Coordinates of C-alpha atoms and ligand atoms in Angstrom, one line a residue:
M88 CA -82.1 15.3 21.3
S89 CA -84.1 15.5 18.2
K90 CA -84.2 12.4 16.0
K91 CA -82.3 12.3 12.8
P92 CA -84.6 12.3 9.7
F93 CA -84.5 9.5 7.4
Y94 CA -86.5 9.5 4.1
I95 CA -86.9 6.3 2.2
T96 CA -89.1 5.5 -0.8
T97 CA -90.2 2.7 -3.2
A98 CA -91.0 3.1 -6.9
I99 CA -94.6 3.8 -7.3
A100 CA -96.5 0.9 -8.9
Y101 CA -98.5 1.1 -12.1
A102 CA -102.2 1.0 -11.2
S103 CA -102.7 -1.5 -14.0
K104 CA -103.1 -4.9 -12.2
K105 CA -103.2 -6.6 -9.1
P106 CA -99.6 -7.2 -7.7
H107 CA -98.0 -10.7 -7.6
I108 CA -95.5 -11.9 -5.1
G109 CA -92.7 -10.3 -7.3
N110 CA -94.4 -6.9 -7.4
T111 CA -94.5 -7.3 -3.6
Y112 CA -90.9 -7.6 -3.0
E113 CA -89.9 -4.1 -3.4
V114 CA -92.3 -2.9 -0.5
V115 CA -91.4 -5.7 1.8
F116 CA -87.7 -4.8 1.3
T117 CA -88.2 -1.1 2.0
D118 CA -90.4 -1.7 4.9
A119 CA -87.8 -3.8 6.5
V120 CA -85.3 -1.0 6.0
A121 CA -87.6 1.5 7.4
R122 CA -88.3 -0.6 10.5
F123 CA -84.6 -1.1 11.0
K124 CA -83.9 2.6 10.8
R125 CA -86.7 3.3 13.2
M126 CA -85.4 0.7 15.7
Q127 CA -82.0 2.5 15.4
G128 CA -83.8 5.8 16.4
Y129 CA -84.3 7.6 13.2
D130 CA -87.2 9.8 12.5
V131 CA -88.2 7.9 9.3
Y132 CA -90.5 8.8 6.6
F133 CA -91.4 5.9 4.4
L134 CA -93.3 6.8 1.1
T135 CA -94.9 4.6 -1.4
G136 CA -97.7 4.9 -3.9
T137 CA -99.1 4.4 -7.3
D138 CA -98.4 5.6 -10.8
E139 CA -101.8 6.1 -12.5
H140 CA -101.6 8.0 -15.7
G141 CA -100.6 7.1 -19.2
L142 CA -101.8 5.5 -22.4
K143 CA -101.6 1.9 -21.1
I144 CA -104.0 2.6 -18.3
E145 CA -106.4 4.6 -20.7
E146 CA -106.3 1.5 -22.9
L147 CA -106.9 -1.0 -20.1
A148 CA -109.9 1.0 -18.9
K149 CA -111.3 1.1 -22.4
A150 CA -111.0 -2.5 -22.8
E151 CA -113.0 -3.0 -19.5
G152 CA -115.5 -0.5 -20.5
I153 CA -114.9 1.6 -17.5
S154 CA -113.2 5.2 -17.0
P155 CA -109.6 5.3 -16.3
K156 CA -110.3 6.8 -13.0
E157 CA -112.6 3.8 -12.1
H158 CA -109.9 1.4 -13.2
V159 CA -107.2 3.1 -11.0
D160 CA -109.4 3.3 -8.0
K161 CA -110.0 -0.4 -8.3
V162 CA -106.4 -1.4 -8.6
V163 CA -105.2 1.0 -5.9
A164 CA -107.7 -0.5 -3.5
E165 CA -106.1 -3.9 -4.3
I166 CA -102.5 -2.6 -3.9
K167 CA -103.5 -0.9 -0.6
E168 CA -105.0 -4.2 0.7
I169 CA -101.7 -6.1 -0.3
C170 CA -99.8 -3.5 1.8
K171 CA -102.0 -4.2 4.7
I172 CA -101.7 -8.0 4.3
M173 CA -98.0 -7.6 4.2
N174 CA -97.8 -5.2 7.2
I175 CA -96.2 -2.5 5.3
S176 CA -95.5 0.5 7.8
Y177 CA -95.6 3.3 5.1
D178 CA -96.0 6.9 6.5
G179 CA -97.2 8.2 3.2
F180 CA -99.1 6.8 0.2
I181 CA -99.2 9.0 -2.9
R182 CA -101.4 8.6 -6.0
T183 CA -100.4 10.5 -9.0
T184 CA -104.2 11.3 -9.4
D185 CA -104.1 13.2 -6.1
E186 CA -105.0 16.8 -6.8
Q187 CA -102.0 18.3 -5.0
H188 CA -99.5 16.1 -7.1
E189 CA -101.3 17.1 -10.4
K190 CA -101.3 20.8 -9.5
V191 CA -97.5 20.6 -8.4
V192 CA -96.4 18.6 -11.5
Q193 CA -98.0 21.4 -13.6
K194 CA -96.1 23.9 -11.7
I195 CA -92.9 22.1 -12.1
F196 CA -93.4 21.8 -15.9
K197 CA -94.1 25.6 -16.1
K198 CA -91.0 26.4 -13.9
L199 CA -88.8 24.3 -16.3
Y200 CA -90.3 25.9 -19.2
D201 CA -89.8 29.4 -17.8
N202 CA -86.2 28.8 -16.8
G203 CA -85.6 27.5 -20.5
D204 CA -84.9 23.8 -19.7
I205 CA -88.0 22.8 -21.5
Y206 CA -88.7 24.0 -25.0
K207 CA -91.2 23.3 -27.9
S208 CA -90.1 21.3 -30.9
S209 CA -91.4 18.2 -32.9
Y210 CA -90.6 14.6 -32.5
E211 CA -90.4 11.8 -34.9
G212 CA -89.2 8.5 -33.2
L213 CA -89.9 4.9 -32.6
Y214 CA -92.3 4.6 -29.7
C215 CA -93.0 1.4 -27.2
T216 CA -96.7 2.0 -26.1
P217 CA -96.6 -0.5 -23.0
C218 CA -93.4 1.0 -21.8
E219 CA -94.3 4.5 -22.8
S220 CA -90.8 5.0 -24.2
F221 CA -89.1 6.6 -27.2
W222 CA -86.3 4.9 -28.7
T223 CA -83.6 5.5 -31.4
E224 CA -83.2 3.0 -34.2
S225 CA -79.7 2.0 -32.6
Q226 CA -81.3 1.4 -29.3
L227 CA -83.7 -1.3 -30.6
V228 CA -82.8 -5.1 -30.0
D229 CA -83.8 -7.1 -33.2
G230 CA -86.1 -4.1 -34.3
K231 CA -88.1 -4.2 -31.0
C232 CA -88.2 -2.5 -27.7
P233 CA -85.0 -3.2 -25.7
D234 CA -87.0 -3.0 -22.5
C235 CA -90.0 -5.5 -23.2
G236 CA -89.1 -7.0 -26.6
R237 CA -92.4 -5.8 -28.2
D238 CA -93.0 -4.0 -31.5
V239 CA -92.4 -0.3 -31.7
E240 CA -94.3 2.2 -33.8
T241 CA -93.2 5.3 -35.7
A242 CA -94.6 8.3 -33.9
N243 CA -94.4 12.0 -35.0
E244 CA -95.7 14.7 -32.9
E245 CA -95.3 18.3 -31.9
A246 CA -93.8 18.0 -28.3
Y247 CA -91.9 19.7 -25.5
F248 CA -88.4 18.6 -24.8
L249 CA -86.2 18.7 -21.6
K250 CA -82.6 19.6 -22.2
L251 CA -81.0 16.5 -20.9
S252 CA -77.9 17.2 -23.0
K253 CA -77.2 20.5 -21.0
Y254 CA -76.7 18.4 -17.8
Q255 CA -74.8 15.4 -19.2
K256 CA -71.3 16.5 -18.3
W257 CA -72.6 17.4 -14.7
L258 CA -74.3 14.1 -14.2
E259 CA -71.3 12.1 -15.5
E260 CA -69.0 13.9 -12.9
Y261 CA -71.5 13.7 -10.2
I262 CA -72.0 9.9 -10.5
E263 CA -68.2 9.5 -10.8
E264 CA -67.7 11.6 -7.7
H265 CA -70.2 10.1 -5.5
P266 CA -69.7 6.3 -5.7
D267 CA -72.5 5.5 -3.4
F268 CA -75.1 7.4 -5.5
I269 CA -76.1 4.4 -7.6
V270 CA -75.6 1.0 -6.2
P271 CA -74.8 -1.9 -6.9
E272 CA -71.6 -0.7 -8.6
S273 CA -72.5 -2.8 -11.7
R274 CA -75.7 -0.7 -12.1
K275 CA -73.7 2.5 -11.7
K276 CA -71.2 1.3 -14.6
E277 CA -74.1 0.5 -16.7
M278 CA -75.6 3.8 -16.3
L279 CA -72.4 5.5 -17.0
N280 CA -71.0 3.5 -19.9
N281 CA -74.2 2.4 -21.7
F282 CA -76.3 5.4 -21.4
I283 CA -74.7 8.6 -20.3
K284 CA -71.2 8.6 -21.8
P285 CA -72.5 7.6 -25.3
G286 CA -74.4 10.9 -25.0
L287 CA -77.8 12.1 -23.7
Q288 CA -80.6 13.3 -26.2
D289 CA -83.1 15.8 -25.1
L290 CA -86.1 14.0 -23.5
C291 CA -89.5 14.3 -25.1
V292 CA -91.7 15.4 -22.0
S293 CA -95.1 15.8 -23.5
R294 CA -97.7 13.8 -25.5
T295 CA -100.6 14.7 -27.7
T296 CA -101.7 11.2 -28.7
F297 CA -103.8 10.5 -25.6
T298 CA -105.4 12.4 -22.8
W299 CA -105.1 10.3 -19.5
S300 CA -102.3 12.3 -18.0
I301 CA -101.7 15.8 -16.5
P302 CA -102.2 18.7 -19.0
V303 CA -99.8 21.3 -19.7
T304 CA -101.4 24.4 -18.2
F305 CA -100.3 26.8 -20.9
D306 CA -100.8 24.4 -23.9
P307 CA -103.6 22.0 -22.9
K308 CA -103.7 19.8 -26.1
H309 CA -100.4 18.4 -24.6
V310 CA -100.2 16.1 -21.5
I311 CA -97.2 15.7 -19.4
Y312 CA -94.9 12.5 -20.0
V313 CA -95.7 9.9 -17.3
W314 CA -92.0 9.7 -16.2
L315 CA -91.9 13.3 -15.4
D316 CA -95.2 13.1 -13.7
A317 CA -94.2 9.8 -11.7
L318 CA -90.7 10.7 -10.7
T319 CA -91.6 13.8 -9.0
N320 CA -94.0 12.1 -6.8
Y321 CA -91.1 11.7 -4.4
I322 CA -91.1 15.6 -3.8
T323 CA -94.8 16.4 -4.3
A324 CA -95.8 13.9 -1.5
L325 CA -93.7 16.1 0.8
G326 CA -95.6 19.1 -0.1
Y327 CA -92.8 20.7 -2.6
M328 CA -94.2 23.9 -4.0
S329 CA -97.4 23.5 -2.1
D330 CA -99.0 25.6 0.8
D331 CA -97.3 23.3 3.2
D332 CA -94.0 22.1 2.6
T333 CA -92.8 21.4 6.2
L334 CA -92.2 17.6 5.3
F335 CA -90.2 18.6 2.2
K336 CA -87.9 20.9 4.3
K337 CA -87.4 18.2 6.9
Y338 CA -87.0 15.1 4.7
W339 CA -85.5 16.1 1.3
P340 CA -83.1 14.9 -0.1
A341 CA -84.0 11.4 0.3
D342 CA -81.6 9.1 2.0
L343 CA -82.5 6.1 0.2
Q344 CA -84.7 5.4 -2.9
I345 CA -85.4 1.8 -3.9
V346 CA -86.3 0.6 -7.2
G347 CA -86.0 -2.5 -9.5
K348 CA -83.3 -3.0 -12.0
D349 CA -85.6 -2.1 -15.0
I350 CA -86.2 1.4 -13.9
I351 CA -82.8 2.5 -12.4
R352 CA -82.1 4.2 -15.8
F353 CA -85.0 6.7 -15.2
H354 CA -84.0 7.1 -11.7
G355 CA -80.2 7.4 -12.3
I356 CA -80.6 9.8 -15.3
Y357 CA -83.7 11.6 -15.7
W358 CA -84.4 12.1 -12.0
P359 CA -81.2 13.7 -11.0
I360 CA -81.4 16.0 -14.0
F361 CA -85.0 17.2 -13.2
L362 CA -83.9 17.8 -9.6
M363 CA -80.8 19.6 -10.9
A364 CA -83.0 21.8 -13.2
L365 CA -85.2 22.6 -10.4
G366 CA -82.3 23.6 -8.3
L367 CA -82.7 20.7 -5.7
P368 CA -80.3 18.3 -4.4
T369 CA -80.3 14.6 -5.5
P370 CA -81.1 11.7 -3.4
K371 CA -78.2 10.4 -1.5
K372 CA -78.6 6.8 -2.6
L373 CA -80.4 4.8 -5.2
Y374 CA -80.5 1.1 -4.9
A375 CA -81.5 -1.1 -7.8
H376 CA -82.7 -4.6 -6.6
G377 CA -83.2 -7.6 -8.9
F378 CA -86.3 -9.3 -10.1
L379 CA -88.2 -12.4 -8.6
M380 CA -88.4 -14.9 -11.3
M381 CA -89.9 -18.4 -11.8
K382 CA -88.0 -21.3 -13.0
D383 CA -89.4 -20.7 -16.6
G384 CA -88.9 -17.0 -16.6
K385 CA -91.3 -14.2 -15.8
M386 CA -94.4 -14.8 -13.8
S387 CA -97.5 -14.6 -16.2
K388 CA -101.0 -15.7 -16.2
S389 CA -100.5 -17.4 -19.6
K390 CA -97.6 -19.6 -18.3
G391 CA -99.9 -20.5 -15.3
N392 CA -96.9 -19.6 -12.7
V393 CA -98.3 -16.6 -10.9
V394 CA -97.9 -16.7 -7.2
Y395 CA -99.9 -14.1 -5.2
P396 CA -98.8 -12.8 -1.8
E397 CA -102.2 -13.3 -0.1
M398 CA -102.2 -17.0 -0.9
L399 CA -98.8 -17.6 0.9
V400 CA -99.8 -15.3 3.9
E401 CA -103.1 -17.1 4.4
R402 CA -101.7 -20.7 4.5
Y403 CA -98.2 -20.1 5.8
G404 CA -98.4 -16.6 7.7
L405 CA -97.0 -13.2 7.1
D406 CA -93.6 -13.7 8.5
A407 CA -92.7 -17.0 6.4
T408 CA -93.6 -15.0 3.3
R409 CA -91.7 -11.9 4.3
Y410 CA -88.8 -14.1 5.4
F411 CA -88.7 -16.0 2.2
L412 CA -88.6 -12.7 0.1
L413 CA -85.9 -11.2 2.2
K414 CA -83.6 -14.1 2.5
E415 CA -83.9 -15.3 -1.1
F416 CA -82.5 -12.2 -2.9
P417 CA -78.8 -11.9 -3.2
Y418 CA -77.6 -8.2 -3.1
G419 CA -78.7 -6.4 -6.3
Q420 CA -79.5 -9.7 -8.1
D421 CA -82.4 -11.7 -9.2
A422 CA -84.0 -14.6 -7.1
I423 CA -86.1 -17.6 -8.0
F424 CA -89.3 -18.6 -6.5
T425 CA -89.9 -22.4 -6.3
P426 CA -92.4 -24.1 -4.0
E427 CA -89.8 -26.6 -2.9
D428 CA -87.5 -23.7 -1.8
F429 CA -90.3 -22.0 0.0
V430 CA -91.4 -25.1 1.9
N431 CA -87.7 -26.1 2.9
K432 CA -87.0 -22.6 4.2
Y433 CA -90.0 -22.7 6.3
N434 CA -89.3 -26.3 7.6
F435 CA -85.6 -25.9 8.2
D436 CA -84.8 -22.3 9.0
L437 CA -88.2 -21.4 10.8
C438 CA -89.5 -24.5 12.2
N439 CA -86.2 -26.4 13.0
D440 CA -83.8 -23.7 13.8
L441 CA -85.6 -20.9 15.3
G442 CA -88.9 -22.6 16.4
N443 CA -87.1 -25.4 18.3
L444 CA -84.6 -23.2 20.0
L445 CA -87.6 -21.4 21.6
N446 CA -89.4 -24.6 22.4
R447 CA -86.6 -26.2 24.0
T448 CA -85.7 -23.1 26.1
I449 CA -89.1 -22.6 27.3
G450 CA -89.6 -26.2 28.1
M451 CA -86.4 -26.3 30.2
V452 CA -87.1 -23.1 32.0
N453 CA -90.3 -24.6 33.0
K454 CA -89.0 -28.0 33.8
Y455 CA -85.9 -27.0 35.9
F456 CA -87.2 -23.5 37.3
G457 CA -90.8 -23.6 37.2
G458 CA -91.0 -20.9 34.5
N459 CA -88.7 -18.5 36.5
V460 CA -85.8 -17.4 34.5
P461 CA -82.6 -17.3 36.5
N462 CA -80.8 -14.1 36.5
Y463 CA -77.7 -13.6 34.6
T464 CA -74.8 -13.9 36.7
G465 CA -71.8 -13.7 34.2
R466 CA -69.9 -16.4 32.4
I467 CA -70.2 -19.6 34.4
N468 CA -69.8 -22.5 32.0
D469 CA -66.7 -23.1 29.7
V470 CA -68.9 -22.1 26.5
D471 CA -70.7 -19.1 28.0
A472 CA -67.9 -16.8 26.8
D473 CA -67.9 -18.3 23.4
L474 CA -71.7 -17.9 23.0
E475 CA -71.5 -14.2 24.1
E476 CA -68.7 -13.4 21.8
I477 CA -70.4 -14.9 18.9
V478 CA -73.6 -13.1 19.6
A479 CA -71.7 -9.7 19.9
S480 CA -69.7 -10.4 16.6
K481 CA -72.9 -11.5 14.7
I482 CA -74.8 -8.3 15.8
S483 CA -72.2 -6.2 14.4
E484 CA -72.0 -8.2 11.1
Y485 CA -75.8 -7.9 11.1
E486 CA -75.5 -4.1 11.5
N487 CA -73.2 -3.8 8.8
N488 CA -75.1 -6.1 6.4
M489 CA -78.3 -4.1 7.1
E490 CA -76.7 -0.9 6.5
D491 CA -75.2 -2.0 3.1
L492 CA -78.6 -3.5 2.1
H493 CA -77.1 -7.0 2.2
F494 CA -80.5 -8.4 3.7
S495 CA -79.8 -12.0 3.0
N496 CA -76.5 -12.0 4.7
A497 CA -78.0 -10.1 7.6
I498 CA -80.4 -12.9 8.0
E499 CA -77.4 -15.4 7.9
S500 CA -75.9 -13.3 10.7
I501 CA -78.9 -13.9 12.8
W502 CA -79.1 -17.5 11.9
G503 CA -75.5 -17.7 12.9
I504 CA -76.6 -16.8 16.4
I505 CA -79.5 -19.4 16.4
S506 CA -77.4 -22.2 15.3
R507 CA -74.7 -21.2 17.9
A508 CA -77.5 -21.4 20.5
N509 CA -78.7 -24.6 19.5
K510 CA -75.2 -26.1 19.6
Y511 CA -74.8 -24.4 23.0
I512 CA -77.6 -26.5 24.4
D513 CA -75.9 -29.7 23.2
E514 CA -72.5 -28.6 24.7
T515 CA -73.9 -27.7 27.9
A516 CA -76.3 -30.7 28.2
P517 CA -78.6 -29.1 30.8
W518 CA -80.2 -32.5 31.5
T519 CA -76.9 -33.7 32.9
L520 CA -76.4 -30.6 34.8
A521 CA -79.8 -31.0 36.3
K522 CA -79.2 -34.6 37.2
Q523 CA -75.8 -33.8 38.8
E524 CA -77.4 -30.9 40.6
E525 CA -75.0 -28.3 39.1
T526 CA -77.5 -25.5 39.9
E527 CA -75.4 -22.5 39.2
K528 CA -74.3 -23.8 35.8
L529 CA -77.9 -24.8 34.9
E530 CA -79.0 -21.4 35.9
S531 CA -76.4 -19.8 33.7
V532 CA -77.4 -21.9 30.7
M533 CA -81.0 -20.8 31.0
S534 CA -80.2 -17.1 31.4
H535 CA -77.9 -17.3 28.4
L536 CA -80.5 -19.0 26.2
V537 CA -83.3 -16.6 27.2
E538 CA -81.0 -13.5 26.7
T539 CA -79.8 -15.0 23.3
L540 CA -83.5 -15.4 22.1
R541 CA -84.5 -11.9 23.1
I542 CA -81.6 -10.5 21.1
V543 CA -82.7 -12.8 18.1
A544 CA -86.3 -11.6 18.5
I545 CA -85.0 -7.9 18.3
L546 CA -82.8 -8.4 15.3
I547 CA -85.4 -10.3 13.4
K548 CA -88.0 -7.5 14.0
P549 CA -87.5 -5.6 10.7
A550 CA -88.2 -8.8 8.9
M551 CA -90.6 -10.5 10.8
T552 CA -92.5 -8.4 13.2
E553 CA -95.1 -11.0 14.3
T554 CA -92.7 -13.6 15.2
S555 CA -90.5 -11.1 17.1
N556 CA -93.5 -10.2 19.3
K557 CA -94.5 -13.8 19.8
I558 CA -91.1 -14.8 20.9
L559 CA -90.8 -11.9 23.4
S560 CA -94.2 -12.6 24.8
Q561 CA -93.3 -16.4 25.3
L562 CA -90.3 -15.3 27.1
G563 CA -92.2 -13.0 29.3
I564 CA -90.6 -9.8 28.0
N565 CA -92.7 -6.7 27.8
E566 CA -92.7 -5.5 24.2
E567 CA -92.0 -2.0 25.3
A568 CA -88.9 -2.9 27.1
S569 CA -87.5 -4.6 24.0
K570 CA -87.8 -1.3 21.9
E571 CA -84.5 0.0 23.4
Y572 CA -82.4 -1.4 20.6
D573 CA -79.1 -0.6 22.4
T574 CA -80.0 -3.1 25.2
I575 CA -78.8 -5.9 23.0
K576 CA -75.2 -4.6 22.9
E577 CA -74.6 -5.6 26.7
F578 CA -75.3 -9.3 27.2
G579 CA -77.5 -10.1 30.1
K580 CA -78.4 -6.6 30.8
T581 CA -82.4 -7.0 30.8
T582 CA -83.4 -10.5 31.5
S583 CA -83.7 -10.5 35.2
D584 CA -86.9 -11.5 37.1
L585 CA -88.8 -12.9 34.0
K586 CA -91.2 -15.6 33.8
V587 CA -91.7 -17.5 30.7
I588 CA -95.0 -18.9 29.5
E589 CA -96.0 -22.2 30.7
K590 CA -96.8 -23.9 27.5
G591 CA -95.8 -22.0 24.5
E592 CA -97.6 -22.6 21.1
P593 CA -95.0 -23.6 18.4
I594 CA -94.4 -20.5 16.4
F595 CA -94.0 -22.4 13.2
L596 CA -95.6 -25.8 12.8
R597 CA -93.8 -28.3 10.7
L598 CA -95.3 -28.8 7.2
D599 CA -95.6 -31.9 5.2
A600 CA -93.3 -31.0 2.4
N601 CA -94.9 -32.9 -0.5
E602 CA -98.4 -32.0 0.3
E603 CA -97.5 -28.2 0.5
I604 CA -95.4 -28.2 -2.6
E605 CA -98.4 -29.6 -4.5
Y606 CA -100.6 -27.1 -2.9
I607 CA -98.5 -24.1 -4.1
K608 CA -98.2 -25.6 -7.6
N609 CA -102.0 -26.0 -7.8
K610 CA -102.5 -22.5 -6.7
M611 CA -100.2 -21.3 -9.3
K612 CA -102.4 -22.7 -12.0
E613 CA -105.6 -21.1 -10.8
Ligands
MSP135 N1 -94.6 2.9 -12.4 C1 -93.2 2.6 -12.5 C2 -92.3 3.3 -11.5 C3 -92.3 4.7 -11.3 S1 -91.5 5.3 -10.1 C4 -91.3 6.9 -10.3 C5 -93.2 1.1 -12.5 N2 -94.1 0.4 -12.0 S2 -94.2 -1.2 -11.8 O1 -95.4 -1.6 -11.1 O2 -93.9 -1.9 -12.8 O3 -92.9 -1.6 -10.8 C6 -92.8 -1.2 -9.5 C7 -91.6 -1.8 -8.9 O4 -91.6 -3.1 -8.7 C8 -90.3 -1.4 -9.8 O5 -89.3 -0.8 -9.2 C9 -90.1 -2.7 -10.5 O6 -88.7 -2.9 -10.8 C10 -90.4 -3.6 -9.5 N3 -90.9 -5.0 -10.0 C11 -91.7 -5.3 -10.9 N4 -91.7 -6.6 -11.1 C12 -90.9 -7.3 -10.3 C13 -90.5 -8.6 -9.9 N5 -90.9 -9.7 -10.5 N6 -89.6 -8.8 -8.8 C14 -89.0 -7.7 -8.1 N7 -89.4 -6.4 -8.5 C15 -90.2 -6.2 -9.4 O7 -92.0 0.5 -12.8

């Protein structure tokens, strides 16, 4: 049977500066969804990339005395390096400076013009350069850009416009009839009530005031508005309107597009209208996540509060960093990074709860059975049934949470299993069973613990790939055998004739909390 396709995307990052830990959250989150879907047997295509045109980038390059292309090449290399460090399993990486993308954006612009959805006129408005956005007087907040709070300038230019107004009614109805199109619900309401219902004005989709963008083929003093250029990446990357559109035919419409709350407006309004105007279906779901903040607000060099992902990965490992990001964000809301929280999560969740469960289990299997895991023989001890039932119910809770993108809750479901298993050791007291020579009961405890850890290792895989493999290998389970996701649905199915490692390295070493909090704080000031 052929696998069901699943197309998932992140927003494409501005190639303006090196990403910090906040910028990294989105790719890590999306990567975890992609891995979960692959594990469930979907044929996943995961796209990420970079947004490289526009005035802001032209200005940054000028200030550095290099060309815009040199500037973006440098930043894109840094962004790709971060993806590598964070073990991001993307299938495609699109750059908006890719030749194929540029050509197709030009074709898209021409098609919309030929269809009468784009027309030429002139524009006078208030423009925010850093955000590349035009605003009306009433949209400003205290006379400043409502997005970034900076000054806006009056700009007047001959320009092309896209008829957003023509599609307003359609979009309003579409969003109302498809309650899962924009999530969370609060964002959907915000789109409808604050932006769409008050009325959509036609969108200015060309500029003449700078050159670092894609020219309009039939009127080359105009360049194409960066958001039209950027949003279409999701289809140009699949070969839409190119010589080879196999991927496009297979994967479009996207199953899930993940973006930050600051840009859901572009994805929830402009993007479906562009697609409708092109005669294409809209993505099935748009999810807007929150922002990673610091106690004193946004991360910025001037505040001395920037945390870079490579620093955390180098000192605490990849999985501790990924775990923090995925656990910390409540669904659709902001999260706060504090060094205290990072270190505590490491010590309590990873080292105490998970690490100790593995160590104790490996130690006991070695001590009582010379490393050979007794085969599963059913529910022998009084608490065996309870452990098995908790495992089953937490697996289904985990699946629902993952499906609904409630990642922090999904992690809690896994930790529900871990803490039940730790309690199970105390309740069954294997040391007493050994002393009393209750071999059958002792065998059952060991097989239950190993099986529970195998299940945990599989469930944490989308979030913590390295740790998952380390646990499996310490338990003597072949990584290939663990790929069959459905094996976790029947307790005790696959843990026969295993031999655990003689002396397992601790997967997380306990940190000296004060020392490490200081370490992170100092790094933030560098
Ligand atoms: N280039 C546009 C997106 C175009 S998509 C067609 C852009 N780039 S960005 O680099 O500023 O942001 C990339 C993504 O990271 C966005 O979804 C944005 O919301 C997200 N984040 C940026 N800073 C963030 C945090 N501090 N925390 C979490 N996500 C953050 O917007």
